[in-house]
Coordinates of C-alpha atoms in Angstrom, one line a residue:
Chain S
M1 CA 70.1 -44.4 -25.7
S2 CA 69.8 -41.0 -27.0
D3 CA 72.7 -38.5 -27.0
T4 CA 70.3 -35.6 -27.9
R5 CA 68.5 -34.0 -25.3
D6 CA 66.6 -30.7 -24.9
E7 CA 68.2 -27.8 -23.2
T8 CA 67.6 -27.6 -19.5
P9 CA 64.1 -26.2 -19.2
D10 CA 63.4 -22.8 -17.5
Y11 CA 61.1 -23.0 -14.5
G12 CA 61.6 -19.4 -13.5
D13 CA 62.1 -18.9 -9.8
W14 CA 61.0 -22.5 -9.2
E15 CA 63.5 -25.3 -8.3
P16 CA 62.5 -29.0 -8.7
V17 CA 63.4 -31.5 -5.9
I18 CA 63.6 -35.2 -7.2
G19 CA 64.2 -38.4 -5.8
L20 CA 64.0 -41.8 -7.7
E21 CA 62.9 -45.4 -6.4
V22 CA 64.4 -48.1 -8.9
H23 CA 63.2 -51.6 -8.8
A24 CA 65.7 -53.6 -10.1
Q25 CA 65.2 -57.3 -10.9
L26 CA 68.1 -59.5 -9.8
L27 CA 69.4 -61.8 -12.3
T28 CA 68.8 -65.1 -10.6
E29 CA 67.5 -68.4 -12.2
S30 CA 65.0 -69.0 -9.4
K31 CA 62.6 -66.7 -7.3
L32 CA 63.6 -65.3 -4.0
F33 CA 61.9 -67.7 -1.6
C34 CA 61.0 -70.7 -3.7
G35 CA 62.5 -72.9 -6.4
C36 CA 60.4 -71.5 -9.4
S37 CA 62.0 -70.3 -12.4
A38 CA 62.1 -66.3 -12.4
S39 CA 62.4 -66.2 -16.2
F40 CA 60.2 -64.0 -18.3
G41 CA 57.6 -65.1 -20.9
A42 CA 56.5 -68.5 -20.0
A43 CA 52.9 -69.7 -20.1
P44 CA 50.5 -68.1 -17.3
N45 CA 51.2 -69.6 -13.8
A46 CA 53.8 -72.1 -15.3
H47 CA 56.3 -70.9 -12.9
T48 CA 54.5 -71.1 -9.8
C49 CA 54.2 -73.4 -6.7
P50 CA 52.5 -73.5 -3.3
V51 CA 55.0 -71.1 -2.0
C52 CA 54.9 -68.2 -4.5
M53 CA 50.9 -68.8 -4.9
G54 CA 50.4 -68.4 -1.1
F55 CA 49.1 -71.7 0.0
P56 CA 48.6 -72.2 3.5
G57 CA 51.3 -73.8 5.7
V58 CA 54.3 -73.1 3.2
L59 CA 57.5 -71.6 4.5
P60 CA 59.9 -69.3 2.5
V61 CA 63.7 -69.9 2.2
L62 CA 66.1 -67.4 0.8
N63 CA 67.9 -67.5 -2.6
E64 CA 71.4 -67.0 -1.5
R65 CA 72.4 -65.6 -5.0
A66 CA 69.8 -62.9 -4.7
L67 CA 71.3 -61.8 -1.3
E68 CA 75.1 -61.9 -2.7
F69 CA 73.8 -59.6 -5.7
A70 CA 72.0 -57.3 -3.3
I71 CA 75.1 -57.2 -1.1
R72 CA 77.4 -56.7 -4.3
T73 CA 75.4 -53.6 -5.3
G74 CA 75.4 -52.1 -1.8
I75 CA 79.2 -52.3 -1.7
A76 CA 79.7 -51.0 -5.3
T77 CA 77.5 -47.8 -4.5
G78 CA 79.6 -47.3 -1.2
C79 CA 76.5 -48.1 1.3
T80 CA 77.0 -49.5 4.8
I81 CA 76.1 -53.1 4.9
P82 CA 74.7 -53.4 8.6
T83 CA 75.6 -56.7 10.3
R84 CA 71.9 -57.5 10.8
A85 CA 69.0 -56.9 8.3
R86 CA 65.3 -57.9 8.8
W87 CA 62.5 -59.1 6.7
A88 CA 59.1 -57.3 7.2
R89 CA 55.7 -57.9 5.8
K90 CA 53.9 -55.2 4.0
N91 CA 50.2 -55.6 4.2
Y92 CA 47.7 -54.8 1.3
F93 CA 45.2 -56.7 -0.7
Y94 CA 45.5 -57.1 -4.3
P95 CA 44.9 -59.9 -6.7
D96 CA 48.6 -60.1 -8.0
L97 CA 49.6 -60.5 -4.2
P98 CA 48.5 -64.1 -3.3
K99 CA 49.6 -64.2 0.5
G100 CA 48.1 -60.6 1.3
Y101 CA 51.5 -59.2 1.9
Q102 CA 54.6 -58.8 0.5
I103 CA 58.0 -59.8 2.0
S104 CA 60.0 -56.7 2.2
M105 CA 62.4 -54.8 4.5
F106 CA 61.4 -52.0 6.4
D107 CA 63.1 -50.7 9.4
E108 CA 66.4 -52.7 8.9
P109 CA 67.3 -52.5 5.3
L110 CA 70.2 -54.5 3.7
A111 CA 72.5 -51.4 2.8
I112 CA 72.2 -47.8 4.0
G113 CA 73.7 -44.7 2.6
G114 CA 76.2 -44.8 -0.3
G115 CA 75.7 -42.8 -3.6
I116 CA 76.3 -42.5 -7.4
D117 CA 78.5 -40.1 -9.3
V118 CA 76.6 -39.1 -12.3
E119 CA 78.3 -37.6 -15.5
T120 CA 76.0 -34.5 -16.4
P121 CA 76.9 -31.6 -18.9
A122 CA 77.7 -29.5 -16.0
G123 CA 80.3 -32.1 -14.5
T124 CA 80.2 -34.8 -12.0
K125 CA 77.3 -34.8 -9.6
R126 CA 76.8 -37.0 -6.6
V127 CA 73.5 -38.3 -5.9
R128 CA 73.3 -39.9 -2.4
L129 CA 71.5 -43.2 -1.8
T130 CA 68.8 -43.6 1.2
R131 CA 69.0 -47.5 1.2
I132 CA 68.9 -50.7 -0.7
H133 CA 66.5 -53.3 0.2
M134 CA 65.4 -56.7 -1.2
E135 CA 61.7 -57.7 -1.7
E136 CA 59.6 -60.1 -3.8
D137 CA 57.7 -59.0 -6.8
A138 CA 54.1 -59.2 -7.2
G139 CA 52.1 -61.1 -10.3
K140 CA 50.6 -59.5 -13.3
N141 CA 47.0 -58.7 -13.5
I142 CA 45.4 -58.3 -17.1
H143 CA 42.2 -56.1 -17.3
D144 CA 41.3 -56.0 -21.0
T145 CA 39.6 -59.4 -21.4
D146 CA 36.0 -58.8 -20.4
D147 CA 34.1 -56.3 -18.4
A148 CA 33.3 -58.3 -15.5
H149 CA 36.7 -60.0 -14.9
S150 CA 40.5 -59.6 -14.7
L151 CA 43.1 -62.3 -15.0
V152 CA 46.1 -63.0 -12.8
D153 CA 49.3 -64.6 -13.8
L154 CA 51.6 -65.2 -10.8
N155 CA 54.7 -66.2 -12.9
R156 CA 56.3 -62.8 -11.7
A157 CA 55.2 -63.3 -7.9
G158 CA 58.1 -63.9 -5.8
V159 CA 60.8 -63.0 -8.4
P160 CA 63.7 -61.3 -6.5
L161 CA 63.9 -57.5 -6.4
M162 CA 66.2 -54.8 -5.0
E163 CA 64.8 -51.5 -4.4
I164 CA 67.2 -48.7 -4.7
V165 CA 66.0 -45.4 -3.1
S166 CA 67.8 -42.1 -3.8
E167 CA 68.0 -38.9 -1.6
P168 CA 66.0 -36.0 -3.2
D169 CA 69.5 -34.7 -4.9
I170 CA 68.2 -34.7 -8.3
A171 CA 67.6 -31.3 -9.8
S172 CA 66.1 -31.7 -13.2
A173 CA 64.5 -34.2 -15.6
A174 CA 67.6 -34.5 -17.6
E175 CA 69.6 -35.3 -14.5
A176 CA 67.0 -38.0 -13.5
A177 CA 67.7 -39.7 -16.8
D178 CA 71.4 -39.3 -16.6
Y179 CA 71.2 -40.9 -12.7
L180 CA 69.1 -43.8 -14.2
R181 CA 71.4 -44.6 -17.0
T182 CA 74.5 -44.4 -14.7
L183 CA 72.6 -46.8 -12.2
R184 CA 71.5 -49.2 -15.1
S185 CA 75.0 -49.2 -16.5
L186 CA 76.5 -50.2 -13.1
L187 CA 74.1 -52.9 -12.3
Q188 CA 75.0 -54.3 -15.7
Y189 CA 78.5 -54.1 -15.0
L190 CA 77.9 -55.9 -11.5
E191 CA 75.9 -58.6 -13.5
V192 CA 72.9 -58.3 -11.1
C193 CA 70.3 -57.0 -13.3
D194 CA 70.0 -56.7 -17.2
G195 CA 68.3 -53.2 -17.1
N196 CA 65.6 -54.1 -19.6
L197 CA 62.9 -51.3 -19.1
E198 CA 60.4 -52.6 -21.5
Q199 CA 60.3 -56.1 -20.0
G200 CA 60.0 -54.4 -16.5
S201 CA 63.5 -55.7 -14.9
F202 CA 64.4 -52.0 -14.3
R203 CA 61.6 -49.9 -13.2
C204 CA 61.3 -46.3 -12.0
D205 CA 59.2 -44.4 -9.7
A206 CA 59.8 -40.7 -9.2
N207 CA 59.1 -38.5 -6.3
V208 CA 58.8 -34.7 -7.4
S209 CA 58.3 -31.6 -5.5
V210 CA 58.9 -27.9 -6.3
R211 CA 60.1 -24.9 -4.2
K212 CA 61.1 -21.5 -4.6
K213 CA 64.8 -21.0 -5.3
G214 CA 66.4 -20.5 -1.9
D215 CA 63.6 -21.9 0.1
P216 CA 65.1 -24.5 2.5
K217 CA 61.9 -26.1 3.0
L218 CA 60.6 -28.9 0.7
G219 CA 57.4 -28.8 -1.2
T220 CA 54.6 -31.4 -1.0
R221 CA 55.6 -34.2 -3.4
T222 CA 53.9 -36.6 -5.7
E223 CA 55.0 -40.0 -6.8
I224 CA 54.9 -40.8 -10.6
K225 CA 54.4 -44.4 -11.5
N226 CA 54.4 -46.4 -14.9
I227 CA 57.6 -45.0 -16.4
N228 CA 59.0 -47.3 -18.8
S229 CA 61.6 -45.6 -21.0
F230 CA 64.5 -42.9 -20.3
R231 CA 62.6 -40.5 -22.7
N232 CA 59.4 -40.8 -20.7
V233 CA 61.5 -40.6 -17.5
E234 CA 62.3 -36.9 -18.5
R235 CA 59.0 -36.1 -20.2
A236 CA 57.1 -37.6 -17.1
I237 CA 59.1 -35.6 -14.6
D238 CA 59.2 -32.4 -16.6
S239 CA 55.5 -32.5 -17.2
E240 CA 54.8 -32.9 -13.5
I241 CA 57.1 -30.2 -12.5
R242 CA 55.1 -27.8 -14.7
R243 CA 51.8 -29.0 -13.5
Q244 CA 52.8 -28.4 -9.9
I245 CA 54.1 -24.9 -10.7
D246 CA 51.1 -23.9 -12.7
L247 CA 49.0 -25.1 -9.7
I248 CA 50.6 -23.3 -7.1
E249 CA 50.8 -20.2 -9.3
S250 CA 47.3 -20.2 -9.9
G251 CA 46.5 -20.4 -6.2
G252 CA 46.1 -24.2 -5.7
T253 CA 48.0 -26.5 -3.3
V254 CA 49.8 -29.8 -4.5
R255 CA 48.3 -32.9 -2.9
Q256 CA 50.5 -35.7 -1.7
E257 CA 49.3 -38.5 -4.2
T258 CA 50.3 -41.2 -6.4
R259 CA 50.1 -40.3 -10.4
G260 CA 50.3 -42.5 -13.3
W261 CA 52.4 -41.3 -16.3
D262 CA 50.1 -41.5 -19.6
A263 CA 52.5 -41.4 -22.4
D264 CA 50.0 -40.9 -25.1
R265 CA 48.5 -37.8 -23.5
G266 CA 52.0 -36.6 -22.3
R267 CA 50.9 -35.9 -18.7
T268 CA 50.4 -37.4 -15.4
L269 CA 47.2 -38.2 -14.1
A270 CA 45.9 -38.9 -10.2
M271 CA 45.5 -42.6 -9.6
R272 CA 42.3 -43.4 -7.6
S273 CA 43.6 -43.9 -4.3
K274 CA 41.9 -44.8 -0.9
E275 CA 43.0 -42.8 2.0
D276 CA 44.4 -45.8 3.5
A277 CA 46.4 -47.1 0.6
H278 CA 49.5 -46.5 2.3
D279 CA 48.6 -47.9 5.6
Y280 CA 50.8 -51.2 5.2
R281 CA 51.1 -52.3 8.8
Y282 CA 54.5 -53.3 8.3
F283 CA 55.8 -55.9 10.9
P284 CA 58.7 -58.4 11.2
E285 CA 58.3 -61.2 9.0
P286 CA 57.7 -64.2 11.4
D287 CA 58.6 -66.8 8.7
L288 CA 62.1 -65.6 8.3
L289 CA 64.9 -65.2 10.8
P290 CA 66.9 -62.0 10.7
L291 CA 69.5 -61.7 8.2
E292 CA 73.1 -61.6 9.7
V293 CA 75.7 -61.4 7.1
P294 CA 79.2 -62.1 8.5
R295 CA 81.9 -59.5 7.8
E296 CA 84.1 -61.9 6.0
R297 CA 81.5 -62.7 3.4
I298 CA 81.0 -59.1 2.8
E299 CA 84.6 -58.5 2.4
A300 CA 84.8 -61.5 -0.2
I301 CA 82.2 -60.1 -2.0
R302 CA 83.9 -56.8 -2.0
G303 CA 87.2 -58.4 -3.3
E304 CA 85.3 -59.9 -6.1
L305 CA 83.8 -56.6 -7.4
P306 CA 84.5 -56.2 -11.2
E307 CA 86.2 -53.2 -12.6
L308 CA 83.5 -50.4 -12.4
P309 CA 82.5 -48.1 -15.3
A310 CA 84.1 -44.9 -14.0
A311 CA 87.2 -46.6 -13.4
R312 CA 87.2 -48.5 -16.6
R313 CA 86.6 -45.2 -18.3
D314 CA 89.6 -43.5 -16.7
R315 CA 91.9 -46.5 -17.6
F316 CA 90.6 -46.4 -21.4
V317 CA 91.8 -42.8 -21.7
E318 CA 95.1 -43.8 -20.2
Q319 CA 95.9 -46.9 -21.7
Y320 CA 94.3 -46.5 -25.1
G321 CA 95.0 -42.7 -25.5
I322 CA 91.4 -42.3 -26.5
P323 CA 89.4 -39.0 -25.9
D324 CA 87.4 -39.1 -22.5
Y325 CA 84.1 -38.8 -24.4
D326 CA 85.1 -42.0 -26.7
A327 CA 86.0 -43.8 -23.4
G328 CA 82.5 -42.8 -21.8
V329 CA 80.5 -44.1 -24.9
L330 CA 82.5 -47.2 -25.0
T331 CA 82.4 -48.1 -21.2
A332 CA 78.7 -47.1 -20.8
R333 CA 78.0 -50.9 -21.2
R334 CA 80.1 -53.6 -19.9
D335 CA 79.5 -55.9 -23.2
L336 CA 80.5 -53.2 -25.5
A337 CA 83.6 -52.2 -23.4
D338 CA 84.6 -55.9 -23.7
Y339 CA 84.0 -56.2 -27.3
Y340 CA 86.2 -53.2 -27.6
E341 CA 89.0 -54.4 -25.7
A342 CA 88.7 -57.7 -27.3
A343 CA 89.1 -56.0 -30.8
V344 CA 92.0 -54.1 -29.6
R345 CA 93.8 -57.2 -28.4
T346 CA 93.6 -58.7 -32.0
H347 CA 94.7 -55.5 -33.5
P348 CA 96.3 -52.9 -31.3
N349 CA 95.1 -49.7 -33.2
P350 CA 92.8 -48.3 -30.3
K351 CA 91.9 -45.3 -32.1
A352 CA 90.8 -46.7 -35.1
L353 CA 88.7 -49.3 -33.5
S354 CA 87.1 -46.8 -31.2
N355 CA 85.9 -44.8 -34.3
W356 CA 84.7 -48.3 -35.8
V357 CA 83.0 -49.4 -32.7
M358 CA 81.3 -45.8 -31.9
G359 CA 80.5 -45.4 -35.4
D360 CA 79.5 -48.4 -37.6
V361 CA 78.8 -50.7 -34.8
L362 CA 76.8 -48.8 -32.7
R363 CA 75.0 -47.0 -35.6
T364 CA 73.9 -50.6 -37.1
V365 CA 72.9 -51.6 -33.6
R366 CA 70.6 -48.7 -33.2
E367 CA 69.2 -49.2 -36.7
R368 CA 68.3 -52.9 -35.7
G369 CA 66.8 -51.6 -32.4
L370 CA 69.2 -53.6 -30.4
D371 CA 70.2 -51.0 -28.0
E372 CA 68.1 -51.9 -25.1
A373 CA 69.0 -55.4 -25.4
L374 CA 72.5 -56.6 -24.8
V375 CA 74.3 -55.2 -27.6
I376 CA 77.1 -57.6 -28.5
R377 CA 74.8 -60.8 -28.1
D378 CA 72.9 -59.9 -31.1
W379 CA 75.7 -58.4 -33.0
P380 CA 77.0 -61.0 -35.8
V381 CA 80.5 -59.7 -36.0
S382 CA 82.9 -61.0 -33.3
A383 CA 85.4 -58.5 -32.0
E384 CA 88.3 -60.4 -33.4
S385 CA 86.9 -60.1 -36.9
L386 CA 86.4 -56.5 -36.5
G387 CA 90.1 -56.4 -35.4
R388 CA 91.1 -58.3 -38.4
L389 CA 89.1 -56.0 -40.6
V390 CA 90.7 -52.8 -39.3
A391 CA 94.2 -54.6 -39.7
R392 CA 93.5 -55.1 -43.3
I393 CA 93.1 -51.2 -43.8
D394 CA 96.3 -50.5 -41.8
D395 CA 98.3 -52.8 -43.9
G396 CA 97.0 -51.4 -46.9
T397 CA 95.0 -54.3 -48.3
I398 CA 91.8 -52.5 -48.4
S399 CA 90.9 -48.7 -48.3
G400 CA 88.5 -47.5 -45.5
K401 CA 85.7 -46.9 -47.8
I402 CA 86.0 -50.6 -49.1
A403 CA 86.2 -51.7 -45.5
K404 CA 82.7 -50.5 -45.0
T405 CA 81.6 -52.6 -47.9
V406 CA 83.4 -55.5 -46.3
L407 CA 81.8 -55.0 -43.1
E408 CA 78.2 -55.0 -44.7
E409 CA 79.1 -58.5 -46.1
M410 CA 80.3 -59.6 -42.8
L411 CA 77.2 -58.6 -41.2
A412 CA 75.1 -60.3 -43.9
S413 CA 77.0 -63.6 -44.2
G414 CA 79.0 -63.8 -40.9
A415 CA 82.1 -64.3 -43.1
E416 CA 85.6 -63.3 -42.1
P417 CA 87.1 -60.3 -43.5
D418 CA 89.8 -62.0 -45.7
D419 CA 87.2 -64.5 -47.1
V420 CA 85.0 -61.5 -48.2
I421 CA 88.0 -59.5 -49.7
E422 CA 89.2 -62.6 -51.7
R423 CA 85.7 -63.6 -52.9
K424 CA 84.6 -60.3 -53.9
G425 CA 88.1 -59.1 -55.3
L426 CA 88.3 -56.1 -53.2
R427 CA 91.9 -56.0 -52.8
Q428 CA 93.1 -52.6 -53.1
V429 CA 95.3 -51.9 -56.3
T430 CA 98.5 -50.1 -55.4
D431 CA 100.5 -51.2 -58.3
A432 CA 101.4 -47.9 -60.1
G433 CA 101.2 -49.6 -63.6
A434 CA 97.6 -50.5 -63.1
I435 CA 96.7 -47.3 -61.7
T436 CA 98.5 -45.2 -64.2
G437 CA 96.5 -47.3 -67.0
A438 CA 93.3 -46.3 -65.3
V439 CA 94.3 -42.8 -65.3
E440 CA 95.5 -42.8 -69.0
E441 CA 92.0 -44.0 -69.9
V442 CA 90.1 -41.6 -68.1
L443 CA 92.0 -38.7 -69.2
A444 CA 91.8 -39.9 -73.0
A445 CA 88.0 -40.2 -72.3
N446 CA 87.6 -36.7 -71.2
P447 CA 89.7 -34.4 -73.3
D448 CA 87.4 -31.2 -72.7
K449 CA 87.7 -31.7 -69.0
V450 CA 91.5 -31.9 -69.1
A451 CA 91.7 -28.8 -71.0
E452 CA 89.5 -26.9 -68.5
Y453 CA 91.7 -28.2 -65.5
R454 CA 94.6 -26.9 -67.1
G455 CA 92.7 -23.9 -67.7
G456 CA 92.4 -23.4 -64.1
K457 CA 89.4 -25.1 -63.1
D458 CA 91.2 -27.0 -60.3
K459 CA 88.1 -28.7 -58.6
L460 CA 87.8 -31.0 -61.5
L461 CA 90.6 -33.1 -59.9
G462 CA 87.9 -34.5 -57.6
F463 CA 86.0 -35.5 -60.6
F464 CA 89.0 -37.4 -62.2
V465 CA 89.7 -39.3 -59.0
G466 CA 86.0 -40.3 -58.9
Q467 CA 86.1 -41.8 -62.6
I468 CA 89.4 -43.5 -62.1
M469 CA 87.8 -45.1 -58.5
K470 CA 84.9 -46.0 -60.7
A471 CA 86.9 -47.6 -63.2
T472 CA 88.8 -49.6 -60.8
G473 CA 85.6 -50.6 -58.9
G474 CA 86.8 -48.4 -55.7
K475 CA 89.9 -50.6 -55.3
A476 CA 92.5 -48.1 -56.4
N477 CA 94.5 -46.9 -53.5
P478 CA 93.5 -43.2 -53.1
Q479 CA 96.7 -41.9 -52.3
A480 CA 98.4 -43.5 -55.4
V481 CA 95.6 -42.1 -57.6
N482 CA 96.0 -38.5 -56.5
Q483 CA 99.8 -38.8 -56.9
I484 CA 99.9 -40.3 -60.3
L485 CA 96.8 -38.0 -61.5
R486 CA 98.5 -34.8 -60.3
A487 CA 101.9 -35.7 -61.7
R488 CA 100.2 -36.6 -65.3
L489 CA 98.1 -33.5 -65.4
G490 CA 100.6 -30.9 -64.1
E491 CA 99.4 -27.9 -62.0
P492 CA 96.1 -26.2 -62.9
G493 CA 96.3 -23.0 -64.7
T494 CA 99.0 -20.7 -64.3
S495 CA 98.7 -20.3 -60.5
S496 CA 101.8 -22.4 -59.1
G497 CA 100.8 -22.7 -55.6
G498 CA 97.8 -23.2 -53.6
Chain E
M1 CA 44.7 -47.7 26.5
P2 CA 41.4 -46.5 25.2
V3 CA 40.3 -47.7 21.5
S4 CA 37.4 -46.0 19.9
L5 CA 35.0 -47.9 17.4
E6 CA 36.6 -45.8 14.6
D7 CA 39.9 -47.6 15.5
V8 CA 38.2 -50.9 15.1
D9 CA 36.5 -49.8 12.0
H10 CA 39.8 -48.7 10.4
I11 CA 41.8 -51.8 11.3
A12 CA 38.8 -54.1 10.2
R13 CA 38.8 -52.3 6.8
L14 CA 42.4 -52.6 6.2
A15 CA 42.0 -56.4 6.9
R16 CA 38.9 -56.6 4.8
L17 CA 36.8 -57.8 7.8
G18 CA 32.9 -57.1 7.9
L19 CA 31.9 -56.8 11.3
T20 CA 28.6 -56.7 13.2
D21 CA 27.9 -54.2 15.8
E22 CA 28.3 -56.8 18.6
E23 CA 31.7 -57.8 17.3
R24 CA 33.0 -54.2 16.8
T25 CA 32.2 -53.7 20.6
A26 CA 33.6 -57.0 21.7
L27 CA 36.7 -56.4 19.5
R28 CA 37.1 -53.1 21.1
G29 CA 37.0 -54.3 24.5
E30 CA 39.6 -57.2 23.5
L31 CA 41.8 -54.7 21.7
E32 CA 41.9 -52.3 25.0
S33 CA 42.9 -55.1 27.0
I34 CA 45.7 -56.6 24.6
L35 CA 47.0 -53.0 24.5
G36 CA 46.8 -52.5 28.4
Y37 CA 49.0 -55.4 28.7
V38 CA 51.4 -54.1 26.2
E39 CA 51.3 -50.8 28.3
Q40 CA 52.3 -52.8 31.4
L41 CA 55.3 -54.4 29.7
A42 CA 56.4 -51.0 28.4
K43 CA 56.8 -49.8 32.0
L44 CA 59.7 -52.1 32.2
D45 CA 63.2 -50.6 31.9
T46 CA 64.7 -52.3 28.7
G47 CA 67.3 -49.6 27.8
G48 CA 70.3 -52.0 28.1
V49 CA 68.6 -55.0 26.2
E50 CA 68.7 -55.4 22.7
P51 CA 65.4 -56.0 20.9
T52 CA 64.4 -59.7 20.2
A53 CA 63.8 -60.3 16.7
S54 CA 63.6 -64.1 17.0
M55 CA 63.7 -66.9 19.6
R56 CA 66.5 -68.5 17.8
D57 CA 70.1 -67.0 17.7
D58 CA 70.5 -67.8 14.1
S59 CA 70.6 -66.2 10.6
T60 CA 67.8 -67.0 8.3
P61 CA 68.9 -70.2 6.1
T62 CA 69.5 -69.9 2.6
R63 CA 68.9 -72.2 -0.4
P64 CA 71.3 -72.4 -3.6
D65 CA 69.9 -70.5 -6.6
R66 CA 68.4 -73.5 -8.6
T67 CA 65.1 -74.1 -10.3
S68 CA 63.1 -76.9 -8.9
N69 CA 59.4 -76.2 -10.3
D70 CA 57.6 -78.7 -12.4
D71 CA 55.8 -76.0 -14.7
D72 CA 52.7 -77.7 -14.0
A73 CA 50.1 -74.8 -13.7
E74 CA 47.3 -77.1 -14.1
K75 CA 47.3 -78.5 -10.6
L76 CA 47.5 -75.4 -8.7
V77 CA 45.2 -73.3 -10.7
E78 CA 42.5 -76.2 -10.6
R79 CA 42.4 -75.4 -6.9
A80 CA 41.4 -71.6 -7.5
P81 CA 37.5 -70.6 -7.1
D82 CA 37.7 -69.3 -11.0
R83 CA 40.1 -69.7 -13.8
Q84 CA 40.4 -69.2 -17.5
G85 CA 43.0 -71.4 -19.3
T86 CA 45.8 -71.5 -16.8
Y87 CA 45.1 -67.7 -15.7
L88 CA 43.4 -67.1 -12.2
R89 CA 40.3 -65.3 -12.7
V90 CA 38.8 -62.7 -10.3
P91 CA 36.3 -60.0 -10.3
K92 CA 37.2 -57.0 -12.6
I93 CA 39.9 -54.8 -11.0
I94 CA 39.3 -51.2 -11.5
E95 CA 42.5 -49.1 -12.0
A96 CA 40.7 -45.7 -12.8
S97 CA 42.4 -42.3 -13.2
E98 CA 40.8 -39.1 -12.4

């Protein structure tokens, strides 16, 4: 995740209108309609069976956890869950779709309406949802093996997806990225999707059109596919907005079409499409009965919803007295928020721990490139250890500066803070006698600097402090050093104040 | 309800069917008679009747989320017309951009 972003681009008197379709892979063990594993990375076609390979005579049976996850998402986004949904066949021919149709939902989706509150620099923005429905994923084609053939791996075919469709309420590329971050965070909190863009478990298509400001009529839209990072979401949408404006201003018209994002060239390209590519001839799936979800089941799922990011953010501000910005960063990911709260339980200094988590922990996580994975799983320092480390600063055992050294050692070896402090002899020296000794040594070694200081060059105080810290291996308590040093040197020059 | 030969061609293309001229004409007649029958049904007043989604008055059954596959790609892939390792092999798919 990036904190930096360009200023809102200026499109003159044009106004972009953006709607997003997100395909989120549900975190189930098995596929939507068969018992094959839904996990990523197996040998080609290892996770297949006659059902997901589309052999004749097989029948799909619905995965109940996938259904529960989709309902959970619908409830958490304020959707209406109709008493009945219906499966539909979406018919098209492609080698990654073994049955010749995808089991999806069409006119009776699982969840309708609702919306997501997105924090933007301009305040909270409500993006309405059109619908959420369930469907099965397709397989994977590999094209670059030889000139005459493509290869097909059906491990992904039949993996459960949820498609979340927004209304065209999004007004800029940056807002689209904010929406996606918010949605991803929500799905991670709900534990229904891992939100991994690179591995394709959270995929986004964008519908983009432009119109003159104030024009109530929508322009012709294009659909952009193949966007696989938050950065590319912004780039792809911005580039498509500019392409459409340039086209219209030079007398052309926008064609309704599907365009692919080419990250290397930084622009969208029309994908070759036949005129009937969207003629899917949906019809009710005869192999599955309608989906009737009893009210009690919906209410039970509602009752089990975890605390959601917006509520948790408010609670952090209230309960821990940390700034809203900090609470926003800490609650953006459920695992990070859990980590922070566990650290605070170990050592109740919420402000200091917030600084450590937002500073050293997140910085190291980014440096190690872990920020797309679940942060804490790969982070070697437990929340309790971090709490104990900060406790050692607060009880005066080590200074904040030494604590950073201790953390590095904890990261490298997985050791506990107390072990590192003892083993490396990092305990802070607060004993006045020992510090006075070091002060005397440094002053005796630098008589000329002492004279300069007394002559009025008060900036030299920092030099003496530095030398003393060096002589004590950084272990001297800085406040004690300052106090003893000032007492020993007296006021610089003749000035008495300052 | 009249069905044109263009309608027949369109549907045949979506279904990837190659039809001879005789088949096109025959199918056009059959489709017209099927649609004519549906037109007759459509004349009935069904205003107060809920659409039938299934003959069974039941919700679709579910199964627990457990894996049960045996990771044996071999025995399924060997039935495919062409393969490479445990990949299925098909004629080149062209995904060109203009």
